[in-house]
CSV table of C-alpha atoms in Angstrom, one decimal:
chain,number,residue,atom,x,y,z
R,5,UNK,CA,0.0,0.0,0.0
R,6,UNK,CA,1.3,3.6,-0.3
R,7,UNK,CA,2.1,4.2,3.1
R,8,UNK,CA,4.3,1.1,3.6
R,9,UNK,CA,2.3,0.0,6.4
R,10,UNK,CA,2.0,-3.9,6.7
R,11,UNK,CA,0.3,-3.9,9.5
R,12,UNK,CA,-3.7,-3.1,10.5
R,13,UNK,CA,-5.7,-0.7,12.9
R,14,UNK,CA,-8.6,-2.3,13.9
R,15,UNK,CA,-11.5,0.2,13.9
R,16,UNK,CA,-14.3,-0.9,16.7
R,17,UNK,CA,-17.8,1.3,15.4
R,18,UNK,CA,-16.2,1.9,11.9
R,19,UNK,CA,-19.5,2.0,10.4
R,20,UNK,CA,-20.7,4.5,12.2
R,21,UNK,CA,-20.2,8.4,11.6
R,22,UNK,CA,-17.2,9.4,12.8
R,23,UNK,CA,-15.9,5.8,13.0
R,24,UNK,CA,-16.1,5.3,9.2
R,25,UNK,CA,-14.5,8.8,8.4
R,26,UNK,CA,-11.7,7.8,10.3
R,27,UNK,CA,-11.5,4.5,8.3
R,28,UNK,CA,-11.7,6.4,5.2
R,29,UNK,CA,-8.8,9.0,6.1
R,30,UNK,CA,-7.0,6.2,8.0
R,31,UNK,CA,-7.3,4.4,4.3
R,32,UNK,CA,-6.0,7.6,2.6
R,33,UNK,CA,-3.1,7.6,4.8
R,34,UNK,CA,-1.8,4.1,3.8
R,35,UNK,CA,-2.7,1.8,6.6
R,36,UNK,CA,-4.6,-1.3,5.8
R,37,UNK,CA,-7.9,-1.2,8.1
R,38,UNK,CA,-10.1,-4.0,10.1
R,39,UNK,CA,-13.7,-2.8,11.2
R,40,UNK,CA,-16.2,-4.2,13.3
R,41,UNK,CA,-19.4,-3.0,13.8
R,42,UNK,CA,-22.8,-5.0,15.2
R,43,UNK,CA,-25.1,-2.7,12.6
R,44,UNK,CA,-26.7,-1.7,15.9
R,45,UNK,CA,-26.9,2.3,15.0
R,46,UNK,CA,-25.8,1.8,11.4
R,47,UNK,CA,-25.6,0.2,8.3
R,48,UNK,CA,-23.1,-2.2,5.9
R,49,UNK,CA,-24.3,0.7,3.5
R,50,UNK,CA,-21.6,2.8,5.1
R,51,UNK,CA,-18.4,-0.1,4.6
R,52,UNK,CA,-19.7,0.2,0.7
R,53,UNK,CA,-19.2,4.1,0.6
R,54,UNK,CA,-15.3,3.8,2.7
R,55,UNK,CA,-14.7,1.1,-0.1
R,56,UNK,CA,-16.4,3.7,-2.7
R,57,UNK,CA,-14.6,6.6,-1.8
R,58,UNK,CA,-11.0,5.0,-1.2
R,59,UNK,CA,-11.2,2.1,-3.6
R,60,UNK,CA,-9.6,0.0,-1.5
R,61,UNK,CA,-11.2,-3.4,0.4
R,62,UNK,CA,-11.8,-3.4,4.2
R,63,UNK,CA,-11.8,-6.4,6.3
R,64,UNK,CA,-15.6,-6.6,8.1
R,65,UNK,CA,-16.7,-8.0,10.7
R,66,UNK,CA,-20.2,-7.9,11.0
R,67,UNK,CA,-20.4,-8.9,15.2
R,68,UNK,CA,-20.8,-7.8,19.0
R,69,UNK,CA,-17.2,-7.4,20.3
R,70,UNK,CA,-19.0,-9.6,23.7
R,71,UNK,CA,-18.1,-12.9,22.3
R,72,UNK,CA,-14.8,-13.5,22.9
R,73,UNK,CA,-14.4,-16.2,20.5
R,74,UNK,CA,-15.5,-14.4,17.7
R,75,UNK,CA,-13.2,-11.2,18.5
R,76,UNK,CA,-10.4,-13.6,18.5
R,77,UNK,CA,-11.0,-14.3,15.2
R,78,UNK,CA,-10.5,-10.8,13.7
R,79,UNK,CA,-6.5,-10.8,15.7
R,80,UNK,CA,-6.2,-14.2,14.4
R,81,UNK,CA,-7.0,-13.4,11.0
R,82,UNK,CA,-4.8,-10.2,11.0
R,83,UNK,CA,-1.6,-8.2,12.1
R,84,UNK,CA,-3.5,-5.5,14.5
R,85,UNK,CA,-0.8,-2.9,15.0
R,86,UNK,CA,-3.5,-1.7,17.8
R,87,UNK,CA,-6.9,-0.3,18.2
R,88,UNK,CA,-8.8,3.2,17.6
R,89,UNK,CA,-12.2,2.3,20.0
R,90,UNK,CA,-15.4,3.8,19.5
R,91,UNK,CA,-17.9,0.7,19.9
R,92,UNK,CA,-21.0,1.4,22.1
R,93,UNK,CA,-24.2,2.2,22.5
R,94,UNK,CA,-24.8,5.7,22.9
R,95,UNK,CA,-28.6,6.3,22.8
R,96,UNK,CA,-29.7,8.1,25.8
R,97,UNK,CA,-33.0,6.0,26.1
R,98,UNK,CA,-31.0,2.7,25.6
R,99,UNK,CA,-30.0,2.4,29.6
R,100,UNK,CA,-33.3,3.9,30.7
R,101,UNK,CA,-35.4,0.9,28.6
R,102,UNK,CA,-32.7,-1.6,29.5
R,103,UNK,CA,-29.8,-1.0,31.6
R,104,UNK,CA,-28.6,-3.8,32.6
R,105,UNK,CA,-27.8,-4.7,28.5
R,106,UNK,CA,-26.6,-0.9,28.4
R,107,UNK,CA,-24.0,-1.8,30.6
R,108,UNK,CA,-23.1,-5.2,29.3
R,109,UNK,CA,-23.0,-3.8,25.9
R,110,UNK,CA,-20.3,-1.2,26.6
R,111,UNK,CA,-18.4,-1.8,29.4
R,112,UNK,CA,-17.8,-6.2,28.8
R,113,UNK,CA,-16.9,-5.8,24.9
R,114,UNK,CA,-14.4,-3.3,26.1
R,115,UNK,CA,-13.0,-6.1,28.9
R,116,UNK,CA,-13.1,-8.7,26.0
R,117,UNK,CA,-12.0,-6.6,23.6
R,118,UNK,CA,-8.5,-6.1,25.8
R,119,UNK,CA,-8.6,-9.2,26.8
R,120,UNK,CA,-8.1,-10.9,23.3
R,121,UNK,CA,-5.7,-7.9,22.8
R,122,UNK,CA,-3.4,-8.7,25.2
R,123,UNK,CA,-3.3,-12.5,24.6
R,124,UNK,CA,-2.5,-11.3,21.3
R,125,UNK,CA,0.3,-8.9,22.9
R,126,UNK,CA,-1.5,-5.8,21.0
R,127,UNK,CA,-1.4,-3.3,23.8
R,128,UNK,CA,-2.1,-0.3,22.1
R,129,UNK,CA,-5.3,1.8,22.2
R,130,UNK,CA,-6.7,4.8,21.3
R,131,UNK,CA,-10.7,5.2,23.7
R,132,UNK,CA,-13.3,7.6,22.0
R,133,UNK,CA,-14.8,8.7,25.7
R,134,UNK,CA,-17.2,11.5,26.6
R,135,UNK,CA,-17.0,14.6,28.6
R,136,UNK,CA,-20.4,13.6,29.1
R,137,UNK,CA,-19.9,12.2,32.8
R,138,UNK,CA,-18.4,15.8,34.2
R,139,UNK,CA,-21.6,17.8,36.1
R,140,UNK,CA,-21.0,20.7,37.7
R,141,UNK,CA,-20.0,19.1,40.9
R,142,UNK,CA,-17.5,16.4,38.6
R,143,UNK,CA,-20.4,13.7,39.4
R,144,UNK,CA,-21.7,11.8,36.3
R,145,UNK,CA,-24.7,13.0,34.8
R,146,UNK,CA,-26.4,9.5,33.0
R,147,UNK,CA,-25.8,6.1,32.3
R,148,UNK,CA,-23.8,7.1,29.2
R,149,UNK,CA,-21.3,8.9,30.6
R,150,UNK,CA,-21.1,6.5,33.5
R,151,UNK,CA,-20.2,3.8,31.3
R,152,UNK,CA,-17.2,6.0,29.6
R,153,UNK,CA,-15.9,7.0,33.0
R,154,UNK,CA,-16.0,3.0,34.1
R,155,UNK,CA,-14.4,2.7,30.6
R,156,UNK,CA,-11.5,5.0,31.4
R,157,UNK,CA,-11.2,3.4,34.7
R,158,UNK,CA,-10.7,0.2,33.8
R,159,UNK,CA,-8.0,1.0,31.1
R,160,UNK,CA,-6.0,3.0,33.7
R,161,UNK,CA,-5.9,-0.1,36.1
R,162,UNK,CA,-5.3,-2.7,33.0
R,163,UNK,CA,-2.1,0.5,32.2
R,164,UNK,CA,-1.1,0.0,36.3
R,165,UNK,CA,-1.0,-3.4,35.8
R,166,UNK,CA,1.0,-3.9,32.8
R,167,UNK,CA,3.3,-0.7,32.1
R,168,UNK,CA,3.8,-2.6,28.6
R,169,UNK,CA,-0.1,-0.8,27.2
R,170,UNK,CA,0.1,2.3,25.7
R,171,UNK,CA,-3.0,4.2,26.0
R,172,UNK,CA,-4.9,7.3,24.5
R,173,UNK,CA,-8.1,8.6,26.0
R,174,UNK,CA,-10.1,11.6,23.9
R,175,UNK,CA,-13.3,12.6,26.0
R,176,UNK,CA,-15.1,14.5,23.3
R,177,UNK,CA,-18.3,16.8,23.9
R,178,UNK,CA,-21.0,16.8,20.6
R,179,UNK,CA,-24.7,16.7,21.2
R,180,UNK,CA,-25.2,15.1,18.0
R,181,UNK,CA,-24.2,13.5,14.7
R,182,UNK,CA,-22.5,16.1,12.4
R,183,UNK,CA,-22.6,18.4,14.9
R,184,UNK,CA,-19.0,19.4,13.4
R,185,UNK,CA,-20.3,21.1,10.7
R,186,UNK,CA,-22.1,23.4,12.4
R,187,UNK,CA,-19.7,24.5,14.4
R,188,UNK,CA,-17.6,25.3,11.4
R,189,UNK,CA,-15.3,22.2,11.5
R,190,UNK,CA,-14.8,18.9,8.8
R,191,UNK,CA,-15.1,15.5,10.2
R,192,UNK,CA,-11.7,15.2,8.9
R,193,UNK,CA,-10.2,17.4,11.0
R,194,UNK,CA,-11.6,15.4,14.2
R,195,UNK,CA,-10.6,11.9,12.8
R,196,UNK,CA,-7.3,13.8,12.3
R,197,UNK,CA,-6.9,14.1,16.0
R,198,UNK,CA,-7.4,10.0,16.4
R,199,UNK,CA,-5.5,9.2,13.5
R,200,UNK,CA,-2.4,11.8,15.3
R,201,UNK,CA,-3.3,10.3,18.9
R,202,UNK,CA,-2.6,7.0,17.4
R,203,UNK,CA,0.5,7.4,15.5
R,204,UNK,CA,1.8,9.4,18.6
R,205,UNK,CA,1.3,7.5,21.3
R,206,UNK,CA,4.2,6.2,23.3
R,207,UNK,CA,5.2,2.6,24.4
R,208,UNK,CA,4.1,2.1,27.7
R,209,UNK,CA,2.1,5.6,28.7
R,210,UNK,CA,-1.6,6.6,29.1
R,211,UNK,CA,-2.8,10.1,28.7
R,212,UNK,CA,-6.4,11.6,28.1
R,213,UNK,CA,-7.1,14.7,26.7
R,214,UNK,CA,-10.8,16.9,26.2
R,215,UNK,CA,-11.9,17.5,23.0
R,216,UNK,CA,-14.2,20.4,22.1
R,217,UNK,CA,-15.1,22.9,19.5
R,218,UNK,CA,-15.0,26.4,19.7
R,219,UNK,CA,-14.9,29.5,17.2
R,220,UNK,CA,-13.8,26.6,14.7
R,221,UNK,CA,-10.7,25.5,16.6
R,222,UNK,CA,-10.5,22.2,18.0
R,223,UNK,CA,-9.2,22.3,21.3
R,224,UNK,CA,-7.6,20.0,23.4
R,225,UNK,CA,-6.5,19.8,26.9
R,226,UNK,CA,-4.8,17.2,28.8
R,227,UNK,CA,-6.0,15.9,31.9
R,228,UNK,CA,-5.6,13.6,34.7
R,229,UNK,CA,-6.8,9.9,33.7
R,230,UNK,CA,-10.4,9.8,34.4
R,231,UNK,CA,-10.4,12.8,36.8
R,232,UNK,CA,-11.0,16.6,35.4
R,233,UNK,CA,-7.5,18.4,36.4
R,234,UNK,CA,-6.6,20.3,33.9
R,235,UNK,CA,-3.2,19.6,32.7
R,236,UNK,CA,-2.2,21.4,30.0
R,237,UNK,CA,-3.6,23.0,26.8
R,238,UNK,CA,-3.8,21.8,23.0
R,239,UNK,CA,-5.5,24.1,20.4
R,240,UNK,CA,-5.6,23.2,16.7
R,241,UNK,CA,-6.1,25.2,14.0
């Protein structure tokens, strides 16, 4: 491929909005791309128009990142250089109708997902999180962002545990799908932010950073893992 790489990023969610831009521009870039995706929220559709738009084939995997066996298949099948997460269910009346699904759904593909991961020694990880879970207080304000926070949680211990993971955490704040464009700012640029988080990252490290939008800058800042201390500040232009 053009960028040299021989090796694959698996994409969890990659057929949903921002998922399968990042596929596409990951595509661009020269990597070879892996999706899965459990057509929960979306649609094989989208895998046709990332195979449209870049002319190149992607590897689906049409299944819930919950059975292990089947997850193992995907890192048996392919050489996963690591993994840009954004699998989940995000609808707001999802965990109000069912929660106890809600939380299996999110929070056990994640453990299974890292589990395969590390039996396969691919300790490398880029976590689409929310700001969602920060009220005025710092307490969590619904299910949703509970689950991210438990998310980010559980990646920092898996990172205490075994120094060897290297870890990215992006909270981002959007009400909505192609919110972006309203606020004056391409998709691109955002998957541009995972894409750079993922080629960045260092060998054994973990850092998070918040995401939002403002006057059409992207702006990041760095903060404690899964607390709201501000580290330090990233804007993009």
């Amino acid at each position: 491929n053009q960028g040299g790489y021989a090796m694959a990023i698996l994409v969890t969610g990659g057929a949903g909005y921002t998922g399968s831009h990042i596929c596409i521009e990951l595509i661009k870039q020269g990597y070879e791309v892996a999706v899965v995706d459990n057509f929960l929220t979306s649609t094989s559709d989208t895998i046709e128009e990332i195979r449209k738009q870049t002319g190149k084939d992607v590897k689906l995997y049409a299944m819930d990142l919950g059975h292990k066996e089947l997850v193992e298949r995907i890192f048996n099948d392919n050489d996963i250089e690591g993994v840009i997460h954004f699998a989940g269910i995000k609808s707001t009346g999802a965990y109000k109708k069912n929660p106890i699904q809600y939380y299996y759904t999110n929070l056990a593909s994640t453990l299974m997902l890292c589990e395969v991961m590390a039996e396969h020694n691919v300790k490398k990880i880029v976590f689409s999180s929310s700001e969602g879970f920060y009220g005025d207080n710092g307490s969590d304000t619904h299910s949703y962002g509970s689950a991210k926070l438990m998310i980010e949680k559980m990646l920092y211990e898996i990172y205490l545990a075994d120094p060897e993971w290297s870890i990215e955490i992006i909270r981002y704040l959007t009400e909505e799908d192609h919110v972006y464009a309203k606020k004056n700012i391409k998709v691109e640029d955002i998957c541009q932010v995972y894409i750079d988080a993922f080629k960045e990252i260092k060998k054994a490290e973990i850092k998070t950073y918040g995401m939002q939008i403002e006057n059409s800058n992207i702006n990041l800042t760095e903060v404690e893992c899964f607390k709201g201390y501000k580290v330090q500040d990233l804007t993009l232009k």
